[in-house]
XYZ file of C-alpha atoms in Angstrom:
218
model
C -5.881 29.409 -9.638
C -9.050 28.195 -7.724
C -8.284 25.915 -4.799
C -8.690 22.072 -4.968
C -10.583 20.474 -2.166
C -10.327 21.729 1.573
C -7.146 19.868 2.309
C -5.257 21.020 -0.881
C -1.630 22.116 -0.332
C -1.656 25.465 1.110
C -1.043 27.520 -2.000
C -3.611 28.631 -4.317
C -1.367 31.428 -5.418
C -1.634 32.478 -9.005
C 1.742 31.912 -10.519
C 0.761 33.534 -13.844
C 0.280 36.925 -11.736
C -3.088 37.668 -13.487
C -1.673 36.867 -17.060
C -3.244 33.579 -17.566
C -5.445 34.846 -20.337
C -2.318 36.283 -22.237
C -0.431 33.172 -21.852
C -3.344 31.088 -23.234
C -3.309 33.291 -26.173
C 0.337 32.615 -26.592
C -0.354 28.856 -26.304
C -3.080 29.166 -28.990
C -0.751 31.025 -31.357
C 1.886 28.492 -30.993
C -0.439 25.779 -31.563
C 0.139 23.924 -28.122
C -1.049 20.338 -28.051
C -1.920 20.164 -24.427
C -2.440 22.232 -21.428
C -1.871 20.978 -18.045
C -3.063 22.462 -14.767
C -1.490 21.260 -11.352
C -2.154 22.443 -7.823
C -5.518 23.875 -8.766
C -8.224 23.548 -11.315
C -8.246 25.982 -13.957
C -11.136 28.591 -14.501
C -14.034 27.381 -16.600
C -13.368 30.117 -19.120
C -9.826 29.061 -19.573
C -10.889 25.642 -20.329
C -13.561 26.875 -22.879
C -11.057 29.163 -24.507
C -8.593 26.301 -24.941
C -11.290 24.016 -26.443
C -12.247 26.683 -28.831
C -8.756 26.534 -30.087
C -8.870 22.696 -30.231
C -6.462 22.272 -27.175
C -7.364 19.620 -24.738
C -6.940 20.309 -20.989
C -5.508 17.850 -18.491
C -5.808 18.409 -14.613
C -3.410 16.817 -12.146
C -5.098 15.513 -8.960
C -3.772 13.647 -5.938
C -6.973 12.488 -4.332
C -10.345 11.118 -5.675
C -12.126 14.022 -4.089
C -10.418 16.482 -6.513
C -11.950 14.798 -9.692
C -15.436 16.086 -9.385
C -14.245 19.679 -9.454
C -11.978 19.022 -12.391
C -14.845 17.442 -14.371
C -17.054 20.332 -13.645
C -14.971 22.769 -15.461
C -14.673 20.551 -18.394
C -11.359 18.925 -18.412
C -10.578 16.201 -20.857
C -7.881 14.304 -19.088
C -7.319 13.551 -15.388
C -3.810 12.744 -14.334
C -3.834 10.840 -11.112
C -0.490 11.423 -9.237
C 0.193 9.128 -6.560
C 2.304 10.076 -3.598
C 5.356 8.403 -5.002
C 5.638 11.194 -7.615
C 7.688 14.209 -7.601
C 5.599 17.186 -6.354
C 3.452 14.950 -4.163
C 0.049 15.950 -4.680
C -1.216 13.824 -1.917
C -0.543 10.721 0.248
C -2.532 8.155 -1.626
C -0.346 5.426 -3.265
C -0.319 5.383 -7.114
C -1.531 1.601 -6.928
C -4.620 2.641 -5.032
C -5.205 6.066 -6.757
C -5.291 4.973 -10.268
C -8.039 2.329 -10.280
C -10.178 4.529 -8.083
C -9.919 7.507 -10.471
C -10.569 5.138 -13.469
C -13.699 4.146 -11.719
C -14.768 7.823 -10.888
C -14.546 9.022 -14.514
C -16.494 6.096 -16.084
C -19.360 7.620 -18.001
C -17.998 11.038 -18.420
C -17.190 12.524 -21.733
C -14.601 14.992 -22.946
C -16.312 18.241 -24.045
C -13.712 18.512 -26.695
C -13.675 15.105 -28.345
C -16.991 13.680 -27.136
C -14.995 10.471 -26.182
C -14.405 9.091 -22.594
C -12.392 11.210 -20.163
C -8.851 9.643 -20.185
C -6.933 8.908 -17.202
C -2.963 9.302 -17.166
C -1.406 7.688 -14.283
C 1.648 9.249 -12.537
C 3.892 8.784 -9.530
C 6.959 6.719 -9.186
C 6.480 5.440 -12.834
C 10.012 4.921 -14.335
C 10.149 1.787 -16.621
C 8.027 -0.760 -18.374
C 6.748 -2.474 -15.252
C 5.228 0.827 -14.147
C 3.814 1.497 -17.585
C 2.261 -2.213 -17.579
C 0.792 -1.821 -14.099
C -0.828 1.566 -15.139
C -2.487 -0.003 -18.169
C -3.718 -3.020 -16.230
C -5.201 -0.798 -13.686
C -7.265 0.995 -16.486
C -5.034 4.030 -17.063
C -4.691 5.170 -20.855
C -1.075 6.598 -20.559
C 1.554 7.461 -18.033
C 3.090 10.583 -16.945
C 6.937 10.268 -16.271
C 8.762 12.850 -14.494
C 12.054 12.242 -12.607
C 13.202 9.329 -14.908
C 13.716 12.185 -17.478
C 15.846 14.349 -15.281
C 18.550 11.693 -15.992
C 17.934 11.820 -19.888
C 20.799 13.127 -21.958
C 18.696 15.806 -23.296
C 17.552 17.236 -20.160
C 18.792 20.626 -19.030
C 19.694 19.388 -15.646
C 23.228 19.677 -14.671
C 25.675 16.674 -14.841
C 25.881 16.858 -11.079
C 22.104 16.729 -10.945
C 22.000 13.610 -13.352
C 24.762 11.959 -11.252
C 22.992 12.498 -8.140
C 19.844 10.963 -9.471
C 21.699 8.023 -10.688
C 23.696 7.475 -7.668
C 20.949 7.786 -5.264
C 19.812 4.836 -3.457
C 16.710 4.383 -1.354
C 18.156 5.907 1.808
C 18.864 9.048 -0.115
C 15.546 9.388 -1.303
C 13.483 11.767 1.200
C 10.054 12.617 1.370
C 9.931 16.158 0.210
C 8.719 17.512 -3.130
C 10.806 15.689 -5.661
C 12.717 12.530 -6.787
C 10.779 9.518 -5.136
C 12.113 7.064 -7.646
C 15.805 8.293 -7.753
C 16.911 5.177 -6.047
C 15.617 3.066 -8.980
C 17.267 5.060 -11.763
C 20.796 3.669 -12.522
C 21.900 5.285 -15.794
C 21.519 8.318 -17.939
C 20.065 7.488 -21.451
C 18.561 9.342 -24.355
C 14.791 10.080 -24.098
C 14.402 7.770 -27.089
C 16.056 4.899 -25.371
C 14.177 5.495 -22.158
C 10.684 5.456 -23.935
C 11.654 2.515 -26.224
C 12.863 0.567 -23.347
C 9.783 1.332 -21.289
C 7.349 0.297 -24.011
C 9.372 -2.809 -25.217
C 9.467 -3.949 -21.578
C 5.871 -3.382 -20.915
C 4.714 -5.269 -24.078
C 6.840 -8.135 -22.807
C 5.455 -8.076 -19.533
C 1.845 -7.943 -20.727
C 2.705 -10.899 -22.952
C 3.903 -12.808 -19.911
C 0.785 -12.189 -18.147
C -1.223 -13.534 -20.698
C 0.421 -16.852 -20.378
C -0.770 -17.011 -16.809
C -4.471 -17.253 -18.093
C -6.006 -20.599 -18.522
C -8.220 -21.241 -21.609
C -10.710 -22.985 -19.395
C -10.660 -22.288 -15.621
C -10.858 -25.394 -13.696
C -12.521 -25.401 -10.283
């Protein structure tokens, strides 16, 4: 894959071993709904091929400087992953990165849909509060990772799930995974996780509305 920025993680290795075109063909045949690229920007020819098949392309970024290159190849969605996220694409906090990326993509259009470029927030998001925060900062959606390691349907082992649930903040190490493990306290179904997240988010946003005075008084 092409490099992303001068300070990108020291790996521009092609994990597909030259088979990206073949893999994209399989995605098209299988009617995949989304193509996601991380640790690099996909080649422009790949994006165009996916677009011809009606498949949107999302690029994960960890810093504002990475956005321009992603937009230059025609991606439709930017996933802004803060340093709290598993995979740690950068050191910028989610709360700082999201609004900056939202500002950068304003005015840019998706080559596939013709609509605005969407921003997906990621990094330390595990419940309705994180979802509400992301929406308030201008994101269109969230990308949740570690929370679903502790989902009943996940292929992770029972020991793995137990480790995530029992971890506290002293067990969370700044490596490449599990920044929010200290906040996850139970194993639930994916449906329960999503429903709880959305329900809590809606309630939080309703509560925030109560703080808005109908007529500001100075």
